[in-house]
């Protein structure tokens, strides 16, 4: 929950700020008109202005940059003027040798600012608006200098001397690499050597010794104590060694460790950035933790937070960052301890974007603490505890009239009820001050969830919380996707209604979230938007593109594209990009459920292409899972496992990760297709271990494990055990209102009874599954149920072959258009069996009517390595060739049949066509 922090504290003047003031004075020199000297074009002038704006707002570090870093950035921005700008800054700094020089310098800065006392100005004279960002920066610097005592001014002079002295060694090592401009570099170095700072350097050694003896009680914005000098050494010892090998997905967290405090000289003048920038940096780190999860470096960032807490003990937000870091690394006790510390020290008022309502006590945020605690229990798999805490948060928010917190808490409860199934919420949501007390607790959990979603959406709209409104629209779309809207009242006039889901409503809710990208606004401070934009802009200067783009006037770099200079970072906040990307993920899921594989794949590809940088690690893993599953179904296991290997390298394959679960799913499916039942059962056991033992947690994983266990028993011909597991699974799905899973389990029960020889018993299960599919618009699953129903009719005898064929041809458009390799092959084989079982069909007259679908099925099953279905296809081919009197083709088909049978672990379960006379005589 990154948000607005408290107002920045004291603004201290530092050597870096003096350097920026010098550059601002160059940018808006009051004595110049039109394009000021030394700029030759408006574009050059604008580039320096953009750089200064980003420099004063960037949140990429807790330390101010040193002079050598500033010079390196000026070389990227200045183009042909880089030498002039760096020389002017260094010479102006060298001229500040006495307090009088500082007084004169800041008096000159006053003339840069425009205002009512600026006098008569020329039409094209450059005057800096005092209310602009750079104008406000200058005003704060001038005010901070005026508040300094004489001793403080002397300290500033000492710090400027150290600031310039440090740049000599670093610049000399840098200049050795610049062979082309060696002459200019020697002059620059000699200028450093001849700096007139005798008055200042006499006190430098005394100042450094005094700092060594300084205590830890220093101002937030003054010099850092002794601990900072040991931070780099500590990071080298304790930093996560894996961080050096992190890929692009974890790159954003690397600067939280070793690079954070690089090149710290224990005897040098090191300064913290402004409170505003440090708070922005911590907010960016919070976003990075939520984005990358467990892949975010734990030890290095923990060490950074611990040192920052010592340097700035009043910065209580450090505890919240430590809480997030431990939360996403599954350290329950440390996360709970730091969450308590944060709210104990700050009373919840630092770091959240909840504006205190009128008449509300602003000294405490107990309801916010409860909200965070509830979400923590949710994260660690304690659903009942989380629901109890969130219900208490609703009560406290209502008592304190904190409508914003109440809206977020209701959204959290909706997410909890949606993600984790509850069979009942009695005793939790029925307590006083409960959000459900107004409608009673006789409603089902799904009806309660619907009421809460509507209430949360209405409240977010009334409070104009744009991002929460978009998130609620996505939640409503997810609810409408798998739930039939029924009337809440059981009395009164009855109106006719279709008890079916409505895809139009789902699409409407998804589209409602798209408007956020054009209407987004930062609902609190501009710290997140401006700071992130400026940080990204400055970081892009370090890239090869930046050095080319920013120097369009340089003859040696005339191949650059200046337009890219203005389009480097995105100005859209990351949270908005995540919400818009989530809508595409929901669309992909919706099309998967509705049965349109091409549209599901397109939306997944759009997300992976356009929103990968802004997505969280869990969402990025989810979209990879969807695309790899699509490859497995439509291209086979070879390409799927190749893509899985790439995904494993990108995402950590930890316990319960989506990539690990996907790997087990693919291994199980391939083991079943190959007939390796022992391996399949072992993989099922692994999936069962990953599922939590807590009721209602990991329902999707528990359902998946039980479903695959039943399929394994079915493949082993253990029909009674498979039916028992499937029946128990259906009861669980019905209890927790898992509609799509219920339809799948019913279809599995029909298949179990069909293969056990009880086709009549399997018919009601197939019809019930069809009813579920029609209600929830599960088109592809409906086509699969129709195929199973046709197989059941065919099992009843040859008299029902035409009925089965009619059902099959009705499902063919959906199966062939959107079905995978296995489903299409099953349909082809069933069609051939229908023709062969029909007494009125003559194989000798239309042999290709049977052979073509069988050949097509064999080709498609080759990529899946499905030996059992391929054996069945060649078995039928051998029968057809025997009827046609073609012994060579018959022997070839029989040989292929035997090869696939021998590849199975249970070859005795498949009949030999050479010795079988049942179907040969049909």
PDB file of C-alpha atoms in Angstrom, residues 46-257:
ATOM      1  CA  UNK A  46      15.052  22.495 -23.442  1.00  0.00           C
ATOM      2  CA  UNK A  47      17.285  19.471 -22.946  1.00  0.00           C
ATOM      3  CA  UNK A  48      19.060  21.112 -20.039  1.00  0.00           C
ATOM      4  CA  UNK A  49      15.704  22.126 -18.548  1.00  0.00           C
ATOM      5  CA  UNK A  50      14.388  18.576 -18.737  1.00  0.00           C
ATOM      6  CA  UNK A  51      17.550  17.279 -17.139  1.00  0.00           C
ATOM      7  CA  UNK A  52      17.343  19.766 -14.244  1.00  0.00           C
ATOM      8  CA  UNK A  53      13.684  18.927 -13.692  1.00  0.00           C
ATOM      9  CA  UNK A  54      14.472  15.212 -13.536  1.00  0.00           C
ATOM     10  CA  UNK A  55      17.501  15.810 -11.322  1.00  0.00           C
ATOM     11  CA  UNK A  56      15.468  17.638  -8.681  1.00  0.00           C
ATOM     12  CA  UNK A  57      12.702  15.021  -8.612  1.00  0.00           C
ATOM     13  CA  UNK A  58      14.417  11.660  -9.152  1.00  0.00           C
ATOM     14  CA  UNK A  59      14.049   9.053  -6.406  1.00  0.00           C
ATOM     15  CA  UNK A  60      16.712   6.565  -7.447  1.00  0.00           C
ATOM     16  CA  UNK A  61      18.920   6.849  -4.370  1.00  0.00           C
ATOM     17  CA  UNK A  62      18.967   7.939  -0.746  1.00  0.00           C
ATOM     18  CA  UNK A  63      22.260   9.781  -1.341  1.00  0.00           C
ATOM     19  CA  UNK A  64      22.841  12.870  -3.396  1.00  0.00           C
ATOM     20  CA  UNK A  65      25.073  12.335  -6.434  1.00  0.00           C
ATOM     21  CA  UNK A  66      28.689  13.383  -6.239  1.00  0.00           C
ATOM     22  CA  UNK A  67      30.315  15.909  -8.506  1.00  0.00           C
ATOM     23  CA  UNK A  68      31.848  13.305 -10.805  1.00  0.00           C
ATOM     24  CA  UNK A  69      28.447  11.675 -11.271  1.00  0.00           C
ATOM     25  CA  UNK A  70      26.919  15.046 -12.072  1.00  0.00           C
ATOM     26  CA  UNK A  71      29.675  15.715 -14.620  1.00  0.00           C
ATOM     27  CA  UNK A  72      29.109  12.353 -16.282  1.00  0.00           C
ATOM     28  CA  UNK A  73      25.401  13.109 -16.643  1.00  0.00           C
ATOM     29  CA  UNK A  74      26.156  16.551 -18.059  1.00  0.00           C
ATOM     30  CA  UNK A  75      28.303  14.924 -20.727  1.00  0.00           C
ATOM     31  CA  UNK A  76      25.282  12.890 -21.795  1.00  0.00           C
ATOM     32  CA  UNK A  77      22.922  15.859 -21.861  1.00  0.00           C
ATOM     33  CA  UNK A  78      25.119  18.702 -23.020  1.00  0.00           C
ATOM     34  CA  UNK A  79      26.178  17.442 -26.432  1.00  0.00           C
ATOM     35  CA  UNK A  80      28.580  20.024 -27.838  1.00  0.00           C
ATOM     36  CA  UNK A  81      28.192  22.056 -24.634  1.00  0.00           C
ATOM     37  CA  UNK A  82      29.257  19.320 -22.232  1.00  0.00           C
ATOM     38  CA  UNK A  83      32.770  20.743 -21.743  1.00  0.00           C
ATOM     39  CA  UNK A  84      31.496  24.274 -21.312  1.00  0.00           C
ATOM     40  CA  UNK A  85      28.865  23.229 -18.772  1.00  0.00           C
ATOM     41  CA  UNK A  86      31.264  21.131 -16.700  1.00  0.00           C
ATOM     42  CA  UNK A  87      33.960  23.828 -16.793  1.00  0.00           C
ATOM     43  CA  UNK A  88      31.482  26.491 -15.758  1.00  0.00           C
ATOM     44  CA  UNK A  89      30.157  24.441 -12.843  1.00  0.00           C
ATOM     45  CA  UNK A  90      33.623  23.536 -11.543  1.00  0.00           C
ATOM     46  CA  UNK A  91      35.001  27.061 -11.951  1.00  0.00           C
ATOM     47  CA  UNK A  92      31.998  28.580 -10.227  1.00  0.00           C
ATOM     48  CA  UNK A  93      32.346  26.132  -7.347  1.00  0.00           C
ATOM     49  CA  UNK A  94      36.069  26.952  -7.099  1.00  0.00           C
ATOM     50  CA  UNK A  95      35.233  30.646  -6.824  1.00  0.00           C
ATOM     51  CA  UNK A  96      33.177  30.071  -3.662  1.00  0.00           C
ATOM     52  CA  UNK A  97      36.071  30.460  -1.249  1.00  0.00           C
ATOM     53  CA  UNK A  98      34.536  32.641   1.469  1.00  0.00           C
ATOM     54  CA  UNK A  99      31.170  33.298   3.129  1.00  0.00           C
ATOM     55  CA  UNK A 100      30.895  36.544   1.167  1.00  0.00           C
ATOM     56  CA  UNK A 101      31.109  34.600  -2.076  1.00  0.00           C
ATOM     57  CA  UNK A 102      28.216  32.442  -0.965  1.00  0.00           C
ATOM     58  CA  UNK A 103      26.153  35.499  -0.013  1.00  0.00           C
ATOM     59  CA  UNK A 104      26.788  37.075  -3.397  1.00  0.00           C
ATOM     60  CA  UNK A 105      25.978  33.835  -5.211  1.00  0.00           C
ATOM     61  CA  UNK A 106      22.571  33.427  -3.552  1.00  0.00           C
ATOM     62  CA  UNK A 107      21.787  37.106  -4.074  1.00  0.00           C
ATOM     63  CA  UNK A 108      22.377  36.541  -7.786  1.00  0.00           C
ATOM     64  CA  UNK A 109      19.943  33.638  -7.707  1.00  0.00           C
ATOM     65  CA  UNK A 110      17.180  36.005  -6.586  1.00  0.00           C
ATOM     66  CA  UNK A 111      17.432  37.809  -9.928  1.00  0.00           C
ATOM     67  CA  UNK A 112      16.748  34.518 -11.748  1.00  0.00           C
ATOM     68  CA  UNK A 113      13.266  34.333 -10.223  1.00  0.00           C
ATOM     69  CA  UNK A 114      10.474  36.374 -11.733  1.00  0.00           C
ATOM     70  CA  UNK A 115       7.694  37.975  -9.724  1.00  0.00           C
ATOM     71  CA  UNK A 116       5.944  41.232  -8.942  1.00  0.00           C
ATOM     72  CA  UNK A 117       9.298  42.880  -8.142  1.00  0.00           C
ATOM     73  CA  UNK A 118      11.083  41.742 -11.259  1.00  0.00           C
ATOM     74  CA  UNK A 119      10.495  45.060 -13.013  1.00  0.00           C
ATOM     75  CA  UNK A 120       9.939  45.637 -16.708  1.00  0.00           C
ATOM     76  CA  UNK A 121      10.903  42.628 -18.800  1.00  0.00           C
ATOM     77  CA  UNK A 122      11.599  42.244 -22.475  1.00  0.00           C
ATOM     78  CA  UNK A 123       9.140  40.227 -24.508  1.00  0.00           C
ATOM     79  CA  UNK A 124      11.518  37.304 -25.035  1.00  0.00           C
ATOM     80  CA  UNK A 125      13.495  37.571 -21.799  1.00  0.00           C
ATOM     81  CA  UNK A 126      13.995  34.317 -19.871  1.00  0.00           C
ATOM     82  CA  UNK A 127      12.534  34.576 -16.364  1.00  0.00           C
ATOM     83  CA  UNK A 128      11.964  31.562 -14.126  1.00  0.00           C
ATOM     84  CA  UNK A 129       8.462  31.290 -12.699  1.00  0.00           C
ATOM     85  CA  UNK A 130       8.756  31.211  -8.863  1.00  0.00           C
ATOM     86  CA  UNK A 131       5.877  28.724  -8.690  1.00  0.00           C
ATOM     87  CA  UNK A 132       7.375  26.290 -11.190  1.00  0.00           C
ATOM     88  CA  UNK A 133       9.263  23.205 -10.076  1.00  0.00           C
ATOM     89  CA  UNK A 134      12.670  24.744 -10.666  1.00  0.00           C
ATOM     90  CA  UNK A 135      11.489  28.040  -9.197  1.00  0.00           C
ATOM     91  CA  UNK A 136      10.323  26.324  -6.028  1.00  0.00           C
ATOM     92  CA  UNK A 137      13.659  24.524  -5.828  1.00  0.00           C
ATOM     93  CA  UNK A 138      15.565  27.806  -6.025  1.00  0.00           C
ATOM     94  CA  UNK A 139      13.327  29.432  -3.426  1.00  0.00           C
ATOM     95  CA  UNK A 140      13.872  26.552  -1.014  1.00  0.00           C
ATOM     96  CA  UNK A 141      17.643  26.688  -1.534  1.00  0.00           C
ATOM     97  CA  UNK A 142      17.693  30.437  -0.899  1.00  0.00           C
ATOM     98  CA  UNK A 143      15.556  30.043   2.209  1.00  0.00           C
ATOM     99  CA  UNK A 144      17.713  27.177   3.516  1.00  0.00           C
ATOM    100  CA  UNK A 145      20.852  29.312   3.030  1.00  0.00           C
ATOM    101  CA  UNK A 146      19.304  32.308   4.785  1.00  0.00           C
ATOM    102  CA  UNK A 147      18.484  30.118   7.789  1.00  0.00           C
ATOM    103  CA  UNK A 148      22.107  28.984   8.177  1.00  0.00           C
ATOM    104  CA  UNK A 149      24.201  30.316  11.005  1.00  0.00           C
ATOM    105  CA  UNK A 150      27.721  31.555  10.359  1.00  0.00           C
ATOM    106  CA  UNK A 151      29.027  28.221  11.551  1.00  0.00           C
ATOM    107  CA  UNK A 152      26.662  26.470   9.141  1.00  0.00           C
ATOM    108  CA  UNK A 153      27.952  28.603   6.264  1.00  0.00           C
ATOM    109  CA  UNK A 154      31.520  27.634   7.127  1.00  0.00           C
ATOM    110  CA  UNK A 155      30.488  23.984   7.191  1.00  0.00           C
ATOM    111  CA  UNK A 156      28.946  24.447   3.755  1.00  0.00           C
ATOM    112  CA  UNK A 157      32.215  25.875   2.435  1.00  0.00           C
ATOM    113  CA  UNK A 158      34.088  22.924   3.913  1.00  0.00           C
ATOM    114  CA  UNK A 159      31.670  20.508   2.303  1.00  0.00           C
ATOM    115  CA  UNK A 160      32.046  22.224  -1.074  1.00  0.00           C
ATOM    116  CA  UNK A 161      35.810  21.754  -0.791  1.00  0.00           C
ATOM    117  CA  UNK A 162      35.414  18.054  -0.041  1.00  0.00           C
ATOM    118  CA  UNK A 163      32.815  17.788  -2.816  1.00  0.00           C
ATOM    119  CA  UNK A 164      35.278  19.161  -5.369  1.00  0.00           C
ATOM    120  CA  UNK A 165      38.310  17.322  -4.003  1.00  0.00           C
ATOM    121  CA  UNK A 166      36.602  13.944  -4.387  1.00  0.00           C
ATOM    122  CA  UNK A 167      35.950  14.622  -8.046  1.00  0.00           C
ATOM    123  CA  UNK A 168      39.657  15.011  -8.844  1.00  0.00           C
ATOM    124  CA  UNK A 169      40.607  11.352  -8.455  1.00  0.00           C
ATOM    125  CA  UNK A 170      37.459  10.016 -10.057  1.00  0.00           C
ATOM    126  CA  UNK A 171      37.646  12.453 -12.943  1.00  0.00           C
ATOM    127  CA  UNK A 172      41.315  11.635 -13.546  1.00  0.00           C
ATOM    128  CA  UNK A 173      40.521   7.932 -13.871  1.00  0.00           C
ATOM    129  CA  UNK A 174      37.656   8.771 -16.172  1.00  0.00           C
ATOM    130  CA  UNK A 175      39.678  11.118 -18.327  1.00  0.00           C
ATOM    131  CA  UNK A 176      42.285   8.436 -19.000  1.00  0.00           C
ATOM    132  CA  UNK A 177      39.651   6.679 -21.029  1.00  0.00           C
ATOM    133  CA  UNK A 178      38.947   9.721 -23.179  1.00  0.00           C
ATOM    134  CA  UNK A 179      41.882   9.742 -25.617  1.00  0.00           C
ATOM    135  CA  UNK A 180      40.288  12.157 -28.049  1.00  0.00           C
ATOM    136  CA  UNK A 181      40.114  15.101 -25.635  1.00  0.00           C
ATOM    137  CA  UNK A 182      43.258  14.587 -23.584  1.00  0.00           C
ATOM    138  CA  UNK A 183      44.360  18.218 -23.891  1.00  0.00           C
ATOM    139  CA  UNK A 184      41.134  19.626 -22.540  1.00  0.00           C
ATOM    140  CA  UNK A 185      41.218  17.085 -19.733  1.00  0.00           C
ATOM    141  CA  UNK A 186      44.671  18.233 -18.562  1.00  0.00           C
ATOM    142  CA  UNK A 187      43.423  21.789 -18.431  1.00  0.00           C
ATOM    143  CA  UNK A 188      40.396  20.682 -16.481  1.00  0.00           C
ATOM    144  CA  UNK A 189      42.579  18.820 -14.014  1.00  0.00           C
ATOM    145  CA  UNK A 190      44.914  21.737 -13.600  1.00  0.00           C
ATOM    146  CA  UNK A 191      41.924  23.911 -12.864  1.00  0.00           C
ATOM    147  CA  UNK A 192      40.985  21.537 -10.065  1.00  0.00           C
ATOM    148  CA  UNK A 193      44.537  21.631  -8.735  1.00  0.00           C
ATOM    149  CA  UNK A 194      44.649  25.436  -8.680  1.00  0.00           C
ATOM    150  CA  UNK A 195      41.290  25.980  -6.978  1.00  0.00           C
ATOM    151  CA  UNK A 196      41.527  28.874  -4.534  1.00  0.00           C
ATOM    152  CA  UNK A 197      40.222  27.145  -1.444  1.00  0.00           C
ATOM    153  CA  UNK A 198      43.067  27.771   0.992  1.00  0.00           C
ATOM    154  CA  UNK A 199      40.746  29.212   3.589  1.00  0.00           C
ATOM    155  CA  UNK A 200      38.503  26.193   3.366  1.00  0.00           C
ATOM    156  CA  UNK A 201      41.081  23.403   3.160  1.00  0.00           C
ATOM    157  CA  UNK A 202      42.676  24.460   6.423  1.00  0.00           C
ATOM    158  CA  UNK A 203      39.580  23.272   8.191  1.00  0.00           C
ATOM    159  CA  UNK A 204      38.865  20.151   6.133  1.00  0.00           C
ATOM    160  CA  UNK A 205      40.984  17.791   8.229  1.00  0.00           C
ATOM    161  CA  UNK A 206      39.537  19.215  11.440  1.00  0.00           C
ATOM    162  CA  UNK A 207      36.046  18.799  10.073  1.00  0.00           C
ATOM    163  CA  UNK A 208      36.685  15.175   9.100  1.00  0.00           C
ATOM    164  CA  UNK A 209      38.093  14.339  12.532  1.00  0.00           C
ATOM    165  CA  UNK A 210      35.061  15.948  14.132  1.00  0.00           C
ATOM    166  CA  UNK A 211      32.752  13.794  12.036  1.00  0.00           C
ATOM    167  CA  UNK A 212      34.511  10.647  13.171  1.00  0.00           C
ATOM    168  CA  UNK A 213      33.751  11.605  16.747  1.00  0.00           C
ATOM    169  CA  UNK A 214      30.176  12.585  15.956  1.00  0.00           C
ATOM    170  CA  UNK A 215      27.342  10.742  17.559  1.00  0.00           C
ATOM    171  CA  UNK A 216      24.454   9.100  15.737  1.00  0.00           C
ATOM    172  CA  UNK A 217      22.080  11.936  16.675  1.00  0.00           C
ATOM    173  CA  UNK A 218      22.286  13.926  13.467  1.00  0.00           C
ATOM    174  CA  UNK A 219      19.651  15.699  11.474  1.00  0.00           C
ATOM    175  CA  UNK A 220      17.903  13.741   8.773  1.00  0.00           C
ATOM    176  CA  UNK A 221      19.380  15.903   6.025  1.00  0.00           C
ATOM    177  CA  UNK A 222      22.870  16.531   7.433  1.00  0.00           C
ATOM    178  CA  UNK A 223      26.019  14.463   7.059  1.00  0.00           C
ATOM    179  CA  UNK A 224      25.998  10.753   7.669  1.00  0.00           C
ATOM    180  CA  UNK A 225      27.781   9.228  10.656  1.00  0.00           C
ATOM    181  CA  UNK A 226      30.497   6.628  10.659  1.00  0.00           C
ATOM    182  CA  UNK A 227      28.266   3.584   9.999  1.00  0.00           C
ATOM    183  CA  UNK A 228      27.752   4.605   6.385  1.00  0.00           C
ATOM    184  CA  UNK A 229      31.409   4.028   5.555  1.00  0.00           C
ATOM    185  CA  UNK A 230      31.071   0.344   6.522  1.00  0.00           C
ATOM    186  CA  UNK A 231      27.846  -0.216   4.615  1.00  0.00           C
ATOM    187  CA  UNK A 232      29.532  -1.128   1.342  1.00  0.00           C
ATOM    188  CA  UNK A 233      31.770  -3.675   3.058  1.00  0.00           C
ATOM    189  CA  UNK A 234      28.756  -5.180   4.829  1.00  0.00           C
ATOM    190  CA  UNK A 235      26.852  -5.431   1.586  1.00  0.00           C
ATOM    191  CA  UNK A 236      29.730  -7.254  -0.042  1.00  0.00           C
ATOM    192  CA  UNK A 237      29.581  -9.828   2.748  1.00  0.00           C
ATOM    193  CA  UNK A 238      25.863 -10.236   3.283  1.00  0.00           C
ATOM    194  CA  UNK A 239      24.331  -9.460  -0.095  1.00  0.00           C
ATOM    195  CA  UNK A 240      22.439 -12.239  -1.795  1.00  0.00           C
ATOM    196  CA  UNK A 241      24.968 -13.927  -4.141  1.00  0.00           C
ATOM    197  CA  UNK A 242      22.153 -14.735  -6.549  1.00  0.00           C
ATOM    198  CA  UNK A 243      21.603 -11.052  -7.181  1.00  0.00           C
ATOM    199  CA  UNK A 244      24.657 -10.961  -9.437  1.00  0.00           C
ATOM    200  CA  UNK A 245      22.989 -13.472 -11.722  1.00  0.00           C
ATOM    201  CA  UNK A 246      19.530 -11.974 -11.638  1.00  0.00           C
ATOM    202  CA  UNK A 247      17.804 -11.578 -14.954  1.00  0.00           C
ATOM    203  CA  UNK A 248      15.895  -8.602 -16.214  1.00  0.00           C
ATOM    204  CA  UNK A 249      12.891  -9.437 -14.047  1.00  0.00           C
ATOM    205  CA  UNK A 250      14.944  -8.770 -10.921  1.00  0.00           C
ATOM    206  CA  UNK A 251      17.101  -5.983 -12.260  1.00  0.00           C
ATOM    207  CA  UNK A 252      15.116  -3.201 -10.631  1.00  0.00           C
ATOM    208  CA  UNK A 253      15.905  -4.496  -7.166  1.00  0.00           C
ATOM    209  CA  UNK A 254      19.657  -4.598  -7.676  1.00  0.00           C
ATOM    210  CA  UNK A 255      20.168  -0.927  -6.991  1.00  0.00           C
ATOM    211  CA  UNK A 256      18.687  -1.466  -3.553  1.00  0.00           C
ATOM    212  CA  UNK A 257      21.877  -3.187  -2.452  1.00  0.00           C
TER     213      UNK A 257
END
